[in-house]
Amino acid sequence: MLLSLIVWLGGLMFFPVVAATTFSVVSNRHMAGMVVGRSLVTLHWMGLVSGIVFLASSLLYGKLSGGTAQLFSARHVLIVLMLALTLISQFGIIPRMDTLRASIGEIDSVPPDNPARMQFDALHVWSTRVESGVILLGLVAAYLTASAFAVPRL
């Protein structure tokens, strides 16, 4: 359980570093954006698999150790919310950004007041908000999960 959650959170924490580094090292911003976009897709699939593994192992552990799977425990609800946000980003926001990027070409070559550019920029803001939400929910889920398995001090 913890391993799957930490893999997901680790990727989420490392992604902004990869994005910033890519934009600072790659001289062509369009190519940098393509690399970051591709990395985000990989991160999302890692998150979806990790979330499913977490839920399956947590529900199984609850059933085997306590007789009940605790389907609606706080950590399970948080993981489901994380999965939902990841699915929204992966299958809602990113495809729309990709379509706009394909129709515009290089984003930086289009004036900021261009309607397609404005829509792309708005989607980018939403993408960032969604990823931030997943990180915050994940941190709370990690705390709750670790607290559930903490050994009481004597």
PDB file of C-alpha atoms in Angstrom:
ATOM      1  CA  MET A   1       0.000   0.000   0.000  1.00  0.00           C
ATOM      2  CA  LEU A   2       2.552   2.543   1.086  1.00  0.00           C
ATOM      3  CA  LEU A   3       4.905   1.700  -1.757  1.00  0.00           C
ATOM      4  CA  SER A   4       2.257   2.340  -4.406  1.00  0.00           C
ATOM      5  CA  LEU A   5       1.249   5.626  -2.780  1.00  0.00           C
ATOM      6  CA  ILE A   6       4.831   6.805  -2.367  1.00  0.00           C
ATOM      7  CA  VAL A   7       5.673   5.926  -5.986  1.00  0.00           C
ATOM      8  CA  TRP A   8       2.745   8.085  -7.084  1.00  0.00           C
ATOM      9  CA  LEU A   9       3.584  10.947  -4.740  1.00  0.00           C
ATOM     10  CA  GLY A  10       7.269  10.759  -5.578  1.00  0.00           C
ATOM     11  CA  GLY A  11       6.471  11.136  -9.261  1.00  0.00           C
ATOM     12  CA  LEU A  12       4.153  14.055  -8.550  1.00  0.00           C
ATOM     13  CA  MET A  13       6.822  15.780  -6.451  1.00  0.00           C
ATOM     14  CA  PHE A  14       9.557  15.182  -9.009  1.00  0.00           C
ATOM     15  CA  PHE A  15       7.511  16.226 -12.049  1.00  0.00           C
ATOM     16  CA  PRO A  16       7.814  20.015 -11.486  1.00  0.00           C
ATOM     17  CA  VAL A  17      11.587  19.589 -11.221  1.00  0.00           C
ATOM     18  CA  VAL A  18      11.648  17.719 -14.535  1.00  0.00           C
ATOM     19  CA  ALA A  19       9.432  20.343 -16.168  1.00  0.00           C
ATOM     20  CA  ALA A  20      11.509  23.286 -14.939  1.00  0.00           C
ATOM     21  CA  THR A  21      14.758  21.585 -15.912  1.00  0.00           C
ATOM     22  CA  THR A  22      13.446  20.694 -19.357  1.00  0.00           C
ATOM     23  CA  PHE A  23      12.366  24.266 -20.078  1.00  0.00           C
ATOM     24  CA  SER A  24      15.710  25.613 -18.850  1.00  0.00           C
ATOM     25  CA  VAL A  25      17.871  23.142 -20.807  1.00  0.00           C
ATOM     26  CA  VAL A  26      16.000  22.632 -24.094  1.00  0.00           C
ATOM     27  CA  SER A  27      16.351  25.777 -26.184  1.00  0.00           C
ATOM     28  CA  ASN A  28      13.185  25.172 -28.220  1.00  0.00           C
ATOM     29  CA  ARG A  29      10.175  25.790 -25.935  1.00  0.00           C
ATOM     30  CA  HIS A  30       7.878  23.825 -28.244  1.00  0.00           C
ATOM     31  CA  MET A  31      10.082  20.729 -27.926  1.00  0.00           C
ATOM     32  CA  ALA A  32      10.389  21.256 -24.178  1.00  0.00           C
ATOM     33  CA  GLY A  33       6.595  21.380 -23.957  1.00  0.00           C
ATOM     34  CA  MET A  34       6.339  18.151 -25.926  1.00  0.00           C
ATOM     35  CA  VAL A  35       8.774  16.420 -23.538  1.00  0.00           C
ATOM     36  CA  VAL A  36       6.942  17.712 -20.464  1.00  0.00           C
ATOM     37  CA  GLY A  37       3.567  16.728 -21.930  1.00  0.00           C
ATOM     38  CA  ARG A  38       4.784  13.213 -22.671  1.00  0.00           C
ATOM     39  CA  SER A  39       6.238  12.963 -19.153  1.00  0.00           C
ATOM     40  CA  LEU A  40       2.888  13.998 -17.687  1.00  0.00           C
ATOM     41  CA  VAL A  41       1.099  11.228 -19.582  1.00  0.00           C
ATOM     42  CA  THR A  42       3.591   8.697 -18.168  1.00  0.00           C
ATOM     43  CA  LEU A  43       3.110  10.149 -14.681  1.00  0.00           C
ATOM     44  CA  HIS A  44      -0.654   9.827 -15.018  1.00  0.00           C
ATOM     45  CA  TRP A  45      -0.448   6.149 -15.984  1.00  0.00           C
ATOM     46  CA  MET A  46       1.910   5.540 -13.051  1.00  0.00           C
ATOM     47  CA  GLY A  47      -0.634   7.239 -10.800  1.00  0.00           C
ATOM     48  CA  LEU A  48      -3.591   5.289 -12.138  1.00  0.00           C
ATOM     49  CA  VAL A  49      -1.814   1.965 -11.664  1.00  0.00           C
ATOM     50  CA  SER A  50      -0.515   2.999  -8.233  1.00  0.00           C
ATOM     51  CA  GLY A  51      -3.974   4.116  -7.117  1.00  0.00           C
ATOM     52  CA  ILE A  52      -5.565   0.850  -8.182  1.00  0.00           C
ATOM     53  CA  VAL A  53      -2.801  -1.155  -6.487  1.00  0.00           C
ATOM     54  CA  PHE A  54      -3.242   0.928  -3.326  1.00  0.00           C
ATOM     55  CA  LEU A  55      -6.998   0.408  -3.234  1.00  0.00           C
ATOM     56  CA  ALA A  56      -6.785  -3.312  -3.957  1.00  0.00           C
ATOM     57  CA  SER A  57      -4.089  -3.970  -1.369  1.00  0.00           C
ATOM     58  CA  SER A  58      -5.703  -1.733   1.260  1.00  0.00           C
ATOM     59  CA  LEU A  59      -9.112  -3.305   0.848  1.00  0.00           C
ATOM     60  CA  LEU A  60      -7.591  -6.789   0.959  1.00  0.00           C
ATOM     61  CA  TYR A  61      -5.511  -5.931   4.027  1.00  0.00           C
ATOM     62  CA  GLY A  62      -8.567  -4.537   5.806  1.00  0.00           C
ATOM     63  CA  LYS A  63     -10.594  -7.620   4.991  1.00  0.00           C
ATOM     64  CA  LEU A  64      -7.864 -10.050   6.096  1.00  0.00           C
ATOM     65  CA  SER A  65      -6.795  -8.215   9.251  1.00  0.00           C
ATOM     66  CA  GLY A  66     -10.019  -6.780  10.581  1.00  0.00           C
ATOM     67  CA  GLY A  67     -12.764  -8.637   8.809  1.00  0.00           C
ATOM     68  CA  THR A  68     -13.987  -5.517   6.997  1.00  0.00           C
ATOM     69  CA  ALA A  69     -12.610  -3.767   3.940  1.00  0.00           C
ATOM     70  CA  GLN A  70     -13.515  -0.269   5.241  1.00  0.00           C
ATOM     71  CA  LEU A  71     -14.623   0.764   1.763  1.00  0.00           C
ATOM     72  CA  PHE A  72     -15.425   4.346   2.739  1.00  0.00           C
ATOM     73  CA  SER A  73     -12.441   5.076   4.961  1.00  0.00           C
ATOM     74  CA  ALA A  74     -10.929   8.542   4.534  1.00  0.00           C
ATOM     75  CA  ARG A  75      -7.808   7.230   2.810  1.00  0.00           C
ATOM     76  CA  HIS A  76      -9.868   5.263   0.280  1.00  0.00           C
ATOM     77  CA  VAL A  77     -12.034   8.282  -0.497  1.00  0.00           C
ATOM     78  CA  LEU A  78      -8.910  10.415  -0.964  1.00  0.00           C
ATOM     79  CA  ILE A  79      -7.362   7.864  -3.326  1.00  0.00           C
ATOM     80  CA  VAL A  80     -10.577   7.701  -5.364  1.00  0.00           C
ATOM     81  CA  LEU A  81     -10.567  11.519  -5.591  1.00  0.00           C
ATOM     82  CA  MET A  82      -6.912  11.421  -6.697  1.00  0.00           C
ATOM     83  CA  LEU A  83      -7.797   8.859  -9.361  1.00  0.00           C
ATOM     84  CA  ALA A  84     -10.751  10.963 -10.527  1.00  0.00           C
ATOM     85  CA  LEU A  85      -8.617  14.098 -10.852  1.00  0.00           C
ATOM     86  CA  THR A  86      -5.931  12.152 -12.702  1.00  0.00           C
ATOM     87  CA  LEU A  87      -8.529  10.751 -15.110  1.00  0.00           C
ATOM     88  CA  ILE A  88      -9.944  14.250 -15.705  1.00  0.00           C
ATOM     89  CA  SER A  89      -6.482  15.538 -16.502  1.00  0.00           C
ATOM     90  CA  GLN A  90      -5.459  12.576 -18.642  1.00  0.00           C
ATOM     91  CA  PHE A  91      -8.642  12.178 -20.662  1.00  0.00           C
ATOM     92  CA  GLY A  92     -10.199  15.649 -20.431  1.00  0.00           C
ATOM     93  CA  ILE A  93      -7.623  18.407 -20.156  1.00  0.00           C
ATOM     94  CA  ILE A  94      -4.563  16.974 -21.916  1.00  0.00           C
ATOM     95  CA  PRO A  95      -6.373  15.844 -25.106  1.00  0.00           C
ATOM     96  CA  ARG A  96      -7.857  19.334 -25.471  1.00  0.00           C
ATOM     97  CA  MET A  97      -4.420  20.884 -24.973  1.00  0.00           C
ATOM     98  CA  ASP A  98      -2.925  18.489 -27.533  1.00  0.00           C
ATOM     99  CA  THR A  99      -5.626  19.372 -30.064  1.00  0.00           C
ATOM    100  CA  LEU A 100      -5.000  23.082 -29.575  1.00  0.00           C
ATOM    101  CA  ARG A 101      -1.236  22.581 -29.787  1.00  0.00           C
ATOM    102  CA  ALA A 102      -1.649  20.672 -33.056  1.00  0.00           C
ATOM    103  CA  SER A 103      -3.904  23.346 -34.559  1.00  0.00           C
ATOM    104  CA  ILE A 104      -1.743  26.265 -33.414  1.00  0.00           C
ATOM    105  CA  GLY A 105       1.706  24.830 -33.923  1.00  0.00           C
ATOM    106  CA  GLU A 106       4.276  26.495 -31.705  1.00  0.00           C
ATOM    107  CA  ILE A 107       2.390  28.112 -28.836  1.00  0.00           C
ATOM    108  CA  ASP A 108       4.963  30.887 -28.400  1.00  0.00           C
ATOM    109  CA  SER A 109       4.546  31.978 -32.030  1.00  0.00           C
ATOM    110  CA  VAL A 110       0.870  32.822 -31.461  1.00  0.00           C
ATOM    111  CA  PRO A 111      -0.043  36.178 -29.873  1.00  0.00           C
ATOM    112  CA  PRO A 112      -1.259  35.923 -26.270  1.00  0.00           C
ATOM    113  CA  ASP A 113      -4.635  37.453 -27.219  1.00  0.00           C
ATOM    114  CA  ASN A 114      -5.339  34.738 -29.821  1.00  0.00           C
ATOM    115  CA  PRO A 115      -8.489  32.814 -28.719  1.00  0.00           C
ATOM    116  CA  ALA A 116      -6.845  29.409 -29.223  1.00  0.00           C
ATOM    117  CA  ARG A 117      -3.781  30.522 -27.255  1.00  0.00           C
ATOM    118  CA  MET A 118      -5.983  31.894 -24.486  1.00  0.00           C
ATOM    119  CA  GLN A 119      -7.859  28.594 -24.319  1.00  0.00           C
ATOM    120  CA  PHE A 120      -4.566  26.656 -24.212  1.00  0.00           C
ATOM    121  CA  ASP A 121      -3.253  28.888 -21.420  1.00  0.00           C
ATOM    122  CA  ALA A 122      -6.496  28.445 -19.444  1.00  0.00           C
ATOM    123  CA  LEU A 123      -6.271  24.668 -19.814  1.00  0.00           C
ATOM    124  CA  HIS A 124      -2.654  24.807 -18.642  1.00  0.00           C
ATOM    125  CA  VAL A 125      -3.768  26.665 -15.514  1.00  0.00           C
ATOM    126  CA  TRP A 126      -6.417  24.005 -14.868  1.00  0.00           C
ATOM    127  CA  SER A 127      -3.898  21.238 -15.455  1.00  0.00           C
ATOM    128  CA  THR A 128      -1.615  22.765 -12.836  1.00  0.00           C
ATOM    129  CA  ARG A 129      -4.494  23.131 -10.366  1.00  0.00           C
ATOM    130  CA  VAL A 130      -5.576  19.532 -10.852  1.00  0.00           C
ATOM    131  CA  GLU A 131      -2.022  18.207 -10.322  1.00  0.00           C
ATOM    132  CA  SER A 132      -1.683  20.373  -7.197  1.00  0.00           C
ATOM    133  CA  GLY A 133      -4.934  18.943  -5.893  1.00  0.00           C
ATOM    134  CA  VAL A 134      -3.706  15.399  -6.478  1.00  0.00           C
ATOM    135  CA  ILE A 135      -0.503  16.167  -4.560  1.00  0.00           C
ATOM    136  CA  LEU A 136      -2.375  17.654  -1.594  1.00  0.00           C
ATOM    137  CA  LEU A 137      -4.835  14.767  -1.442  1.00  0.00           C
ATOM    138  CA  GLY A 138      -1.943  12.312  -1.722  1.00  0.00           C
ATOM    139  CA  LEU A 139      -0.064  13.888   1.165  1.00  0.00           C
ATOM    140  CA  VAL A 140      -3.135  13.635   3.377  1.00  0.00           C
ATOM    141  CA  ALA A 141      -3.714  10.032   2.235  1.00  0.00           C
ATOM    142  CA  ALA A 142      -0.074   9.178   3.012  1.00  0.00           C
ATOM    143  CA  TYR A 143      -0.400  10.701   6.484  1.00  0.00           C
ATOM    144  CA  LEU A 144      -3.631   8.822   7.198  1.00  0.00           C
ATOM    145  CA  THR A 145      -2.202   5.563   5.907  1.00  0.00           C
ATOM    146  CA  ALA A 146       1.021   5.895   7.904  1.00  0.00           C
ATOM    147  CA  SER A 147      -0.961   6.867  11.025  1.00  0.00           C
ATOM    148  CA  ALA A 148      -3.140   3.781  10.675  1.00  0.00           C
ATOM    149  CA  PHE A 149      -0.058   1.550  10.844  1.00  0.00           C
ATOM    150  CA  ALA A 150       1.920   3.516  13.411  1.00  0.00           C
ATOM    151  CA  VAL A 151       3.042   1.571  16.458  1.00  0.00           C
ATOM    152  CA  PRO A 152       1.899   3.307  19.651  1.00  0.00           C
ATOM    153  CA  ARG A 153       4.737   4.560  21.841  1.00  0.00           C
ATOM    154  CA  LEU A 154       4.979   3.184  25.334  1.00  0.00           C
TER     155      LEU A 154
END
